[in-house]
Amino acid sequence: MNLQPATLQSIDEVITHYPADQKRSATLPLLHLIQEDIGYLPPETCEWVATKLGLQPINVLEVITFYPMFRQKPIGRRHIKVCRTLSCALVGGYKTCEQFEKEFNTHRGDISPDGEVTIDFVECLASCGTAPVVLIDDDLHEKVDCAKAKQLSDQIKAEAKKR
Amino acid sequence: MAAPAQRRIIFQHIDEPGYSNDLACYVRNGGYEVLKKSVTRPPAELIDEVKKSGLRGRGGAGFPCGVKWGLVDRKSGKPIYLIVNADESEPGTFKDRYIMHQDPHQLIEGTMISCFANNVKQAYIYIRGEMPHGARILEKAIAEARAAGFVGKNILGTTYSCDIFVHRGAGAYICGEETGLIESLEGKRANPRIKPPYFPAVLGLYQCPTIVNNVETLCHVKYIVEHGGDAYTKVGTPNNTGTRIFCVSGHVQRPGYYEFEAGKITLGQLLYEVCGGPLPGRTFKAVIPGGSSAKILRFGERFKGKRKVGAEMVDYDWGVEDVPMDFDSLGMIGTMGGSGGVIVMDDTVNMVEALANINAFYSHESCGQCTPCREGSLWMKKITTRMVHGQARNEDAALLKSVADQIPGRTICAFGEACSWPTQSFIAKFGDEFKQYPETKKTAKPAGAHELV
Amino acid sequence: MIAPPKPDLVTVNIDGKEIAVPKGTNVIEAARLVNVDVPHYCYHPKLTIVGNCRMCLIEMGLPAVDPATKAPIIDPATGKQKINWIPRPQIGCGTNVSPGLHVKTTSPMVKEAREGVMEFLLINHPLDCPICDQAGECKLQEQSTGYGRGYSRFIEQKNVKPKRTQLGPRVTLDDERCILCSRCIRFSKEVAKDDVLGFVDRGSYSTLTCFPGKQLANNYSLNTVDICPVGALTSTDFRFKMRVWFLKQTNSIDPESSVGANTVVWSREGQIYRVTPRRNDEVNDTWMADSGRELFKAVNAPDRLATTASIDTLVAQAAALFKANSTPGAIAVVGSGRSSVEEQFLTKQLAAALNATASTHLVSRVGQGDKLLISADRNPNVRGALVTGLISALPSQKLTALAAAIDAGKIKVVVSVGEDLAAVGLTAAQLAKVSFVYLGTHVNPTSAAAQVVLPTLSVFEKNGTFINQQFRLQKFAKAVPGPSGATDDLIVLAKLVTAASARLSSAPLAAIPSDLGSLWKLLAAEVPVLGPITYANLPETGLLLDATPFVALPFVEGETLHFKPVAPAVAVTV
Ligand SMILES: Cc1cc2nc3c(=O)[nH]c(=O)nc-3n(C[C@H](O)[C@H](O)[C@H](O)COP(=O)(O)O)c2cc1C
Ligand code: SF4
Ligand code: SF4
Ligand code: FES
Ligand code: FES
């Protein structure tokens, strides 16, 4: 597993948050750290985390597949998560999602042809008062109607051009 | 009757211009003074204040906080843990988010007071994975508080030590259920545990006694300890003390969060006056008053019965608009105050489609352990999705109801209720709309209607 | 015999029947005691309780007491203490008895709950019973007749999951049939300590999986097949070979080691199809090793010994050898730790009749214990040889004393009960110096060199008892007839004893019986610890014998399930 030194350091630190005989608790934190570093959880993650925490690899796989935020495959450079749940849908969440799909010529769950984004529907993001909401990587965007979706897409495309 | 003014005790500083989430700002505004006083008082006294206050949990169930603390096994000799439930995932609920992002020290102070009162040496804040900034803000705030001696070893020069760590979830609603949360914090799939025997107060985190409280609940604790349990009971109404934060979303003019004394405002006042009423040209059709699991109310229906006012029993005859927003009144009319998430739907909404949206949520979020919830939630989703996108049948309403009836009361955790109540109540209140749906589908959607599933 | 301690009892009422059950019993087990069946899938008496299938829902109530005074509240209608019934059903598996607990298992609430769960379990189930290997043993099929709706209201698409995955060398998985009870996962983790199984994905899409790159290959893997309540896990070996309802079941004992796991042998028309564990809470719970399930294959092995000669002719040949070597001490007997108690008793008689008591030997077989159900002593019945007095000290792996006696020219004839002497330290030269009478089931160098070969039966073909490491006397029964040309060991031994006695000038022994009934009368008379026991009255789960006379012996076993050595086991090098 090819992790950056800073990640390895964070991993060792986060393990100390839990009692010495309860290292298993660090499973989710470790998976987050690895995913932040590599972008997804490559197949060797299970064995690596299991060894680190004194578990069996299946224990880790069971966890990875339970939590939707963990992914076992690479995604586009940006992750666009559109809230699908009722309050957002009531004010146009589905249209917002379609707008993003159109902008990047892709479908939910796929990497866009330009490799720039992966668009997903997610469940309620606890910001229903400013629906529809969209989480792009770590940042929450509120009241994302089609116009704002287009604007956000343009921004992403502009940043991509600069690279 | 005009709506009362907001009473912001938890959200006092939310959205306040110039208020920042750092320690200096918090201390400038009187922060950590309550903790300083608390550590000089006997812990039992603090628990007593909370008991006297009548504080009910703000996570959803409304369980009395003092009673919960009273159930903690203090004789086992095992360490006692406190977990802050910051999973905020119940659709329609968005209050803890703002506390954590804008006023994290309020939560940390409330947490430390609660830990001191319960002799907790280690607390965890379990924050949902989709709030990465929230997690970072909390981590920074804890670090600041630790450096200032409010958290960690020998706080405020006392012999008392207690640390707090932030633990991130990863996108599973069931982590809000307290025993699912505990499993998740232990590094496992968030499968809720059977109770008995695994009551958190006795066999919680690492099989040790554990207190799980919602973010907002712990902020109330800070207020209670500051002002006294008796003073707190003067806020709100009897048995529904303190304030409630209502998170209003959906089809109103001014969605958002509003803090009122519990039971002092009616649903009508909240929706028409505070939130500005329906969108132009529309009328309210239905409202879910306490998070998506709460049973739906239909505008136009009436609720009659007797209720206790003071020592007397009086008749009530309420329309949806007249219902006071508190745990007991909402319970009386067959729904619940839950997490305070008020979801409003106007006349553009088709109830089959709204239910299909909710069912998709629950089938996606069922942990899958118990048969009725696992299979029932997916079946209900498949039926309602088929109704919308495939063939709808007249008999689907009866089938849906019968499937939903086979779930609640038979599962490991309250998700069984949460996933079946929407279907049960939608069919009970809007049964005709379900029966007519095969016909409705053939006609054009009302202008302004959105796709829901 | 040693009586178990009396447990603390609690009186409960199940469907109107009162019964006293030990504290800590759950409702499913308490109901079983009054012959009330509470259907269940995820609960297994030997695994942790997770309460996930929700099939065992029952209605439950507790005696009403005044909250203030704690005085019982009496129902004026019945004059009995009122019962507060809980308005929602509770799980029987996760509910332990408490004094006065009342349970209803047939009320409308319970019936409705069960029907609901059954329907839910079936909507995503393939319903391919006619081609399913579990048919006849499927708990889902069993319950669906009782609680199923009989028609399907489910018109949606069923979930699609992997079919026929090979989980390991012996176990096949059909995920579409899996009802996610997690028994197999808990077994692997908790009992086999081989945590390789788990669920991936969530909700109704949860799927049982073995970690990619690993296999369910441990020596206990087939227990998952036994406990899978449906046909999701099947034995690759047994798959589709035979419908279980055609098979006869015979109780037996796993002869792999001194653990003595209780088993059932499944056979039809003289053919064994499989061996499965039989519950014994003091010995093997409900488990057995995979290796023990394979042993029956030796029954039909091509190297099985058989003869066309009559048994009497062969015994006469042996008698002639005995007669020709009548010098006291010229004959040695090598008994077996794999023989039954009864056979060992007769072996002892034979040694006495041959004047060979001083040169009676036993071969020890020592391996690595697995801490579960295979002990270090790979002989199932060394304790039997001690109790019957065939030996008085623990056996050794090499028969050096016998070798020395042969070298010294003292021994001329060796009677071997199933032991290959080449394998226990005798050189070719030593073997060449003596004549053999060999009793056994399979060909080996000793049988090949023997002057007289008496083909006998395997454990599956005869009745008998073993004494396991706990000094528990356990019986096994004949599942299938032996092959033609092989004779029951007891008959062979009895005939040899008679023949040997006749050779002696002293008064010949009274006719030695070869049937278990008469033999046990003799045994009981000669072996005091066996006192009142007979083969017929020995319980199916055995009886613990008094081990005091033998506590000082340095037995080789280490700790296994339900067994702790009295003294620390002596280190053995294998
Ligand atoms: C399915 C389900 C989801 C829940 N989600 C949350 C949640 O997101 N946040 C929360 O605080 N409580 C949630 N709860 C309630 C918790 O189980 C628990 O009652 C609460 O955290 C206790 O805190 P309180 O007494 O302070 O309210 C949920 C309960 C259930 C059954
Ligand atoms: S009710 Fe649903 S969410 Fe709760 S334990 Fe059962 S399957 Fe899981
Ligand atoms: S394979 Fe069988 S034992 Fe394992 S979880 Fe599925 S149904 Fe249960
Ligand atoms: S429904 Fe979209 S944030 Fe809550
Ligand atoms: S047997 Fe499965 S819940 Fe009790």
mmCIF file of N, CA and C in Angstrom, chain A residues 11-98:
data_model
loop_
_atom_site.group_PDB
_atom_site.id
_atom_site.type_symbol
_atom_site.label_atom_id
_atom_site.label_comp_id
_atom_site.label_asym_id
_atom_site.label_seq_id
_atom_site.Cartn_x
_atom_site.Cartn_y
_atom_site.Cartn_z
ATOM 1 N N ILE A 11 -2.655 7.999 10.638
ATOM 2 C CA ILE A 11 -3.186 6.679 10.973
ATOM 3 C C ILE A 11 -2.709 6.264 12.360
ATOM 4 N N ASP A 12 -1.407 6.429 12.589
ATOM 5 C CA ASP A 12 -0.892 6.022 13.897
ATOM 6 C C ASP A 12 -1.479 6.886 15.011
ATOM 7 N N GLU A 13 -1.738 8.140 14.698
ATOM 8 C CA GLU A 13 -2.288 9.021 15.727
ATOM 9 C C GLU A 13 -3.731 8.638 16.042
ATOM 10 N N VAL A 14 -4.508 8.390 15.009
ATOM 11 C CA VAL A 14 -5.941 8.163 15.228
ATOM 12 C C VAL A 14 -6.175 6.863 16.003
ATOM 13 N N ILE A 15 -5.265 5.924 15.855
ATOM 14 C CA ILE A 15 -5.423 4.661 16.584
ATOM 15 C C ILE A 15 -5.377 4.907 18.096
ATOM 16 N N THR A 16 -4.641 5.944 18.491
ATOM 17 C CA THR A 16 -4.523 6.220 19.927
ATOM 18 C C THR A 16 -5.813 6.805 20.515
ATOM 19 N N HIS A 17 -6.765 7.121 19.649
ATOM 20 C CA HIS A 17 -8.030 7.663 20.166
ATOM 21 C C HIS A 17 -8.874 6.605 20.864
ATOM 22 N N TYR A 18 -8.499 5.354 20.689
ATOM 23 C CA TYR A 18 -9.332 4.272 21.209
ATOM 24 C C TYR A 18 -8.527 3.438 22.185
ATOM 25 N N PRO A 19 -9.214 2.774 23.115
ATOM 26 C CA PRO A 19 -8.482 1.956 24.086
ATOM 27 C C PRO A 19 -7.573 0.950 23.366
ATOM 28 N N ALA A 20 -6.463 0.636 23.977
ATOM 29 C CA ALA A 20 -5.463 -0.201 23.320
ATOM 30 C C ALA A 20 -6.033 -1.544 22.874
ATOM 31 N N ASP A 21 -7.000 -2.065 23.616
ATOM 32 C CA ASP A 21 -7.562 -3.365 23.230
ATOM 33 C C ASP A 21 -8.791 -3.204 22.329
ATOM 34 N N GLN A 22 -9.021 -2.011 21.842
ATOM 35 C CA GLN A 22 -10.192 -1.770 20.990
ATOM 36 C C GLN A 22 -9.783 -1.077 19.704
ATOM 37 N N LYS A 23 -8.659 -1.486 19.181
ATOM 38 C CA LYS A 23 -8.132 -0.824 17.988
ATOM 39 C C LYS A 23 -9.088 -0.930 16.802
ATOM 40 N N ARG A 24 -9.940 -1.927 16.832
ATOM 41 C CA ARG A 24 -10.877 -2.117 15.731
ATOM 42 C C ARG A 24 -11.699 -0.845 15.468
ATOM 43 N N SER A 25 -11.902 -0.083 16.555
ATOM 44 C CA SER A 25 -12.643 1.170 16.415
ATOM 45 C C SER A 25 -12.042 2.089 15.372
ATOM 46 N N ALA A 26 -10.763 1.935 15.108
ATOM 47 C CA ALA A 26 -10.102 2.834 14.156
ATOM 48 C C ALA A 26 -10.366 2.427 12.711
ATOM 49 N N THR A 27 -11.182 1.424 12.484
ATOM 50 C CA THR A 27 -11.428 0.969 11.112
ATOM 51 C C THR A 27 -11.951 2.098 10.219
ATOM 52 N N LEU A 28 -13.037 2.740 10.640
ATOM 53 C CA LEU A 28 -13.597 3.797 9.788
ATOM 54 C C LEU A 28 -12.606 4.951 9.600
ATOM 55 N N PRO A 29 -11.988 5.441 10.675
ATOM 56 C CA PRO A 29 -10.995 6.506 10.475
ATOM 57 C C PRO A 29 -9.887 6.111 9.501
ATOM 58 N N LEU A 30 -9.400 4.879 9.600
ATOM 59 C CA LEU A 30 -8.328 4.463 8.692
ATOM 60 C C LEU A 30 -8.815 4.442 7.251
ATOM 61 N N LEU A 31 -10.014 3.938 7.064
ATOM 62 C CA LEU A 31 -10.548 3.877 5.698
ATOM 63 C C LEU A 31 -10.711 5.289 5.124
ATOM 64 N N HIS A 32 -11.178 6.207 5.959
ATOM 65 C CA HIS A 32 -11.275 7.594 5.493
ATOM 66 C C HIS A 32 -9.909 8.124 5.079
ATOM 67 N N LEU A 33 -8.926 7.902 5.924
ATOM 68 C CA LEU A 33 -7.593 8.440 5.647
ATOM 69 C C LEU A 33 -7.019 7.846 4.361
ATOM 70 N N ILE A 34 -7.206 6.543 4.196
ATOM 71 C CA ILE A 34 -6.661 5.901 2.995
ATOM 72 C C ILE A 34 -7.383 6.431 1.750
ATOM 73 N N GLN A 35 -8.707 6.566 1.870
ATOM 74 C CA GLN A 35 -9.476 7.032 0.715
ATOM 75 C C GLN A 35 -9.106 8.476 0.368
ATOM 76 N N GLU A 36 -8.879 9.281 1.393
ATOM 77 C CA GLU A 36 -8.485 10.667 1.122
ATOM 78 C C GLU A 36 -7.132 10.711 0.421
ATOM 79 N N ASP A 37 -6.263 9.804 0.790
ATOM 80 C CA ASP A 37 -4.931 9.776 0.208
ATOM 81 C C ASP A 37 -4.957 9.242 -1.223
ATOM 82 N N ILE A 38 -5.580 8.076 -1.421
ATOM 83 C CA ILE A 38 -5.494 7.395 -2.711
ATOM 84 C C ILE A 38 -6.658 7.749 -3.636
ATOM 85 N N GLY A 39 -7.755 8.182 -3.044
ATOM 86 C CA GLY A 39 -8.913 8.522 -3.866
ATOM 87 C C GLY A 39 -9.966 7.442 -3.856
ATOM 88 N N TYR A 40 -9.581 6.263 -3.501
ATOM 89 C CA TYR A 40 -10.521 5.155 -3.338
ATOM 90 C C TYR A 40 -9.820 4.102 -2.489
ATOM 91 N N LEU A 41 -10.505 2.987 -2.258
ATOM 92 C CA LEU A 41 -9.897 1.946 -1.434
ATOM 93 C C LEU A 41 -9.490 0.769 -2.312
ATOM 94 N N PRO A 42 -8.212 0.695 -2.671
ATOM 95 C CA PRO A 42 -7.759 -0.393 -3.536
ATOM 96 C C PRO A 42 -7.891 -1.745 -2.821
ATOM 97 N N PRO A 43 -7.877 -2.828 -3.594
ATOM 98 C CA PRO A 43 -8.148 -4.162 -3.027
ATOM 99 C C PRO A 43 -7.270 -4.519 -1.828
ATOM 100 N N GLU A 44 -6.029 -4.017 -1.821
ATOM 101 C CA GLU A 44 -5.148 -4.438 -0.717
ATOM 102 C C GLU A 44 -5.495 -3.743 0.603
ATOM 103 N N THR A 45 -6.465 -2.820 0.557
ATOM 104 C CA THR A 45 -6.839 -2.098 1.767
ATOM 105 C C THR A 45 -7.246 -3.036 2.898
ATOM 106 N N CYS A 46 -8.055 -4.025 2.554
ATOM 107 C CA CYS A 46 -8.594 -4.906 3.600
ATOM 108 C C CYS A 46 -7.484 -5.559 4.393
ATOM 109 N N GLU A 47 -6.536 -6.143 3.665
ATOM 110 C CA GLU A 47 -5.445 -6.839 4.343
ATOM 111 C C GLU A 47 -4.605 -5.852 5.146
ATOM 112 N N TRP A 48 -4.386 -4.690 4.544
ATOM 113 C CA TRP A 48 -3.520 -3.712 5.201
ATOM 114 C C TRP A 48 -4.137 -3.225 6.506
ATOM 115 N N VAL A 49 -5.389 -2.832 6.446
ATOM 116 C CA VAL A 49 -6.058 -2.336 7.647
ATOM 117 C C VAL A 49 -6.183 -3.451 8.682
ATOM 118 N N ALA A 50 -6.499 -4.652 8.195
ATOM 119 C CA ALA A 50 -6.643 -5.775 9.113
ATOM 120 C C ALA A 50 -5.343 -6.023 9.867
ATOM 121 N N THR A 51 -4.250 -6.006 9.162
ATOM 122 C CA THR A 51 -2.959 -6.226 9.805
ATOM 123 C C THR A 51 -2.675 -5.112 10.817
ATOM 124 N N LYS A 52 -2.964 -3.903 10.395
ATOM 125 C CA LYS A 52 -2.697 -2.750 11.249
ATOM 126 C C LYS A 52 -3.496 -2.827 12.562
ATOM 127 N N LEU A 53 -4.718 -3.331 12.460
ATOM 128 C CA LEU A 53 -5.594 -3.280 13.629
ATOM 129 C C LEU A 53 -5.810 -4.650 14.286
ATOM 130 N N GLY A 54 -5.111 -5.644 13.795
ATOM 131 C CA GLY A 54 -5.271 -6.969 14.398
ATOM 132 C C GLY A 54 -6.616 -7.591 14.100
ATOM 133 N N LEU A 55 -7.077 -7.419 12.854
ATOM 134 C CA LEU A 55 -8.376 -7.974 12.468
ATOM 135 C C LEU A 55 -8.195 -8.992 11.355
ATOM 136 N N GLN A 56 -9.303 -9.536 10.918
ATOM 137 C CA GLN A 56 -9.290 -10.370 9.723
ATOM 138 C C GLN A 56 -9.756 -9.497 8.555
ATOM 139 N N PRO A 57 -9.226 -9.738 7.375
ATOM 140 C CA PRO A 57 -9.591 -8.903 6.225
ATOM 141 C C PRO A 57 -11.103 -8.837 5.970
ATOM 142 N N ILE A 58 -11.807 -9.933 6.223
ATOM 143 C CA ILE A 58 -13.250 -9.919 5.964
ATOM 144 C C ILE A 58 -13.930 -8.876 6.850
ATOM 145 N N ASN A 59 -13.406 -8.652 8.041
ATOM 146 C CA ASN A 59 -13.996 -7.652 8.938
ATOM 147 C C ASN A 59 -13.964 -6.274 8.284
ATOM 148 N N VAL A 60 -12.902 -6.018 7.540
ATOM 149 C CA VAL A 60 -12.748 -4.715 6.895
ATOM 150 C C VAL A 60 -13.637 -4.635 5.657
ATOM 151 N N LEU A 61 -13.668 -5.717 4.894
ATOM 152 C CA LEU A 61 -14.501 -5.727 3.684
ATOM 153 C C LEU A 61 -15.976 -5.528 4.038
ATOM 154 N N GLU A 62 -16.396 -6.170 5.126
ATOM 155 C CA GLU A 62 -17.784 -6.018 5.571
ATOM 156 C C GLU A 62 -18.100 -4.546 5.840
ATOM 157 N N VAL A 63 -17.136 -3.845 6.398
ATOM 158 C CA VAL A 63 -17.338 -2.432 6.734
ATOM 159 C C VAL A 63 -17.327 -1.567 5.468
ATOM 160 N N ILE A 64 -16.353 -1.811 4.609
ATOM 161 C CA ILE A 64 -16.246 -0.997 3.381
ATOM 162 C C ILE A 64 -17.549 -1.057 2.592
ATOM 163 N N THR A 65 -18.132 -2.234 2.501
ATOM 164 C CA THR A 65 -19.306 -2.400 1.647
ATOM 165 C C THR A 65 -20.595 -1.966 2.335
ATOM 166 N N PHE A 66 -20.523 -1.733 3.632
ATOM 167 C CA PHE A 66 -21.735 -1.298 4.349
ATOM 168 C C PHE A 66 -21.952 0.204 4.198
ATOM 169 N N TYR A 67 -20.857 0.949 4.186
ATOM 170 C CA TYR A 67 -20.951 2.404 4.213
ATOM 171 C C TYR A 67 -20.790 2.984 2.809
ATOM 172 N N PRO A 68 -21.831 3.665 2.334
ATOM 173 C CA PRO A 68 -21.801 4.149 0.948
ATOM 174 C C PRO A 68 -20.665 5.117 0.646
ATOM 175 N N MET A 69 -20.125 5.799 1.653
ATOM 176 C CA MET A 69 -19.062 6.752 1.336
ATOM 177 C C MET A 69 -17.759 6.081 0.935
ATOM 178 N N PHE A 70 -17.599 4.820 1.281
ATOM 179 C CA PHE A 70 -16.357 4.138 0.897
ATOM 180 C C PHE A 70 -16.525 3.545 -0.491
ATOM 181 N N ARG A 71 -15.515 3.715 -1.301
ATOM 182 C CA ARG A 71 -15.612 3.193 -2.660
ATOM 183 C C ARG A 71 -14.390 2.346 -2.982
ATOM 184 N N GLN A 72 -14.640 1.293 -3.740
ATOM 185 C CA GLN A 72 -13.562 0.367 -4.065
ATOM 186 C C GLN A 72 -13.025 0.596 -5.470
ATOM 187 N N LYS A 73 -13.582 1.632 -6.127
ATOM 188 C CA LYS A 73 -13.119 1.924 -7.487
ATOM 189 C C LYS A 73 -12.797 3.419 -7.573
ATOM 190 N N PRO A 74 -11.880 3.783 -8.451
ATOM 191 C CA PRO A 74 -11.583 5.211 -8.624
ATOM 192 C C PRO A 74 -12.810 5.951 -9.150
ATOM 193 N N ILE A 75 -12.865 7.239 -8.883
ATOM 194 C CA ILE A 75 -13.934 8.077 -9.427
ATOM 195 C C ILE A 75 -13.311 9.249 -10.169
ATOM 196 N N GLY A 76 -14.151 10.115 -10.704
ATOM 197 C CA GLY A 76 -13.642 11.302 -11.397
ATOM 198 C C GLY A 76 -12.888 12.206 -10.440
ATOM 199 N N ARG A 77 -12.260 13.242 -10.999
ATOM 200 C CA ARG A 77 -11.462 14.126 -10.146
ATOM 201 C C ARG A 77 -12.306 14.805 -9.081
ATOM 202 N N ARG A 78 -13.545 15.149 -9.433
ATOM 203 C CA ARG A 78 -14.430 15.751 -8.440
ATOM 204 C C ARG A 78 -15.615 14.838 -8.207
ATOM 205 N N HIS A 79 -16.098 14.818 -6.985
ATOM 206 C CA HIS A 79 -17.250 13.971 -6.677
ATOM 207 C C HIS A 79 -18.452 14.869 -6.416
ATOM 208 N N ILE A 80 -19.433 14.775 -7.266
ATOM 209 C CA ILE A 80 -20.631 15.592 -7.114
ATOM 210 C C ILE A 80 -21.739 14.721 -6.526
ATOM 211 N N LYS A 81 -22.128 15.038 -5.305
ATOM 212 C CA LYS A 81 -23.172 14.244 -4.652
ATOM 213 C C LYS A 81 -24.426 15.105 -4.538
ATOM 214 N N VAL A 82 -25.437 14.700 -5.261
ATOM 215 C CA VAL A 82 -26.683 15.459 -5.263
ATOM 216 C C VAL A 82 -27.657 14.794 -4.299
ATOM 217 N N CYS A 83 -28.248 15.595 -3.427
ATOM 218 C CA CYS A 83 -29.204 15.014 -2.489
ATOM 219 C C CYS A 83 -30.469 14.602 -3.230
ATOM 220 N N ARG A 84 -30.909 13.391 -2.939
ATOM 221 C CA ARG A 84 -32.049 12.805 -3.635
ATOM 222 C C ARG A 84 -33.320 12.833 -2.790
ATOM 223 N N THR A 85 -33.177 13.076 -1.493
ATOM 224 C CA THR A 85 -34.262 12.817 -0.554
ATOM 225 C C THR A 85 -35.354 13.889 -0.639
ATOM 226 N N LEU A 86 -36.442 13.619 0.063
ATOM 227 C CA LEU A 86 -37.699 14.313 -0.186
ATOM 228 C C LEU A 86 -37.612 15.838 -0.236
ATOM 229 N N SER A 87 -37.043 16.462 0.798
ATOM 230 C CA SER A 87 -37.082 17.929 0.831
ATOM 231 C C SER A 87 -36.376 18.517 -0.381
ATOM 232 N N CYS A 88 -35.299 17.893 -0.800
ATOM 233 C CA CYS A 88 -34.593 18.385 -1.978
ATOM 234 C C CYS A 88 -35.386 18.062 -3.241
ATOM 235 N N ALA A 89 -35.922 16.856 -3.305
ATOM 236 C CA ALA A 89 -36.698 16.464 -4.483
ATOM 237 C C ALA A 89 -37.908 17.379 -4.661
ATOM 238 N N LEU A 90 -38.505 17.786 -3.550
ATOM 239 C CA LEU A 90 -39.699 18.622 -3.611
ATOM 240 C C LEU A 90 -39.433 19.945 -4.321
ATOM 241 N N VAL A 91 -38.197 20.396 -4.283
ATOM 242 C CA VAL A 91 -37.896 21.666 -4.927
ATOM 243 C C VAL A 91 -36.913 21.493 -6.084
ATOM 244 N N GLY A 92 -36.869 20.281 -6.630
ATOM 245 C CA GLY A 92 -36.149 20.132 -7.891
ATOM 246 C C GLY A 92 -34.824 19.404 -7.851
ATOM 247 N N GLY A 93 -34.577 18.600 -6.831
ATOM 248 C CA GLY A 93 -33.314 17.869 -6.709
ATOM 249 C C GLY A 93 -33.020 16.969 -7.909
ATOM 250 N N TYR A 94 -34.060 16.310 -8.424
ATOM 251 C CA TYR A 94 -33.832 15.415 -9.570
ATOM 252 C C TYR A 94 -33.391 16.202 -10.799
ATOM 253 N N LYS A 95 -33.985 17.386 -10.958
ATOM 254 C CA LYS A 95 -33.606 18.196 -12.123
ATOM 255 C C LYS A 95 -32.175 18.679 -11.984
ATOM 256 N N THR A 96 -31.817 19.047 -10.757
ATOM 257 C CA THR A 96 -30.444 19.472 -10.498
ATOM 258 C C THR A 96 -29.468 18.378 -10.913
ATOM 259 N N CYS A 97 -29.801 17.171 -10.543
ATOM 260 C CA CYS A 97 -28.924 16.044 -10.871
ATOM 261 C C CYS A 97 -28.832 15.871 -12.385
ATOM 262 N N GLU A 98 -29.990 15.948 -13.044
ATOM 263 C CA GLU A 98 -29.989 15.802 -14.507
ATOM 264 C C GLU A 98 -29.136 16.889 -15.161
#
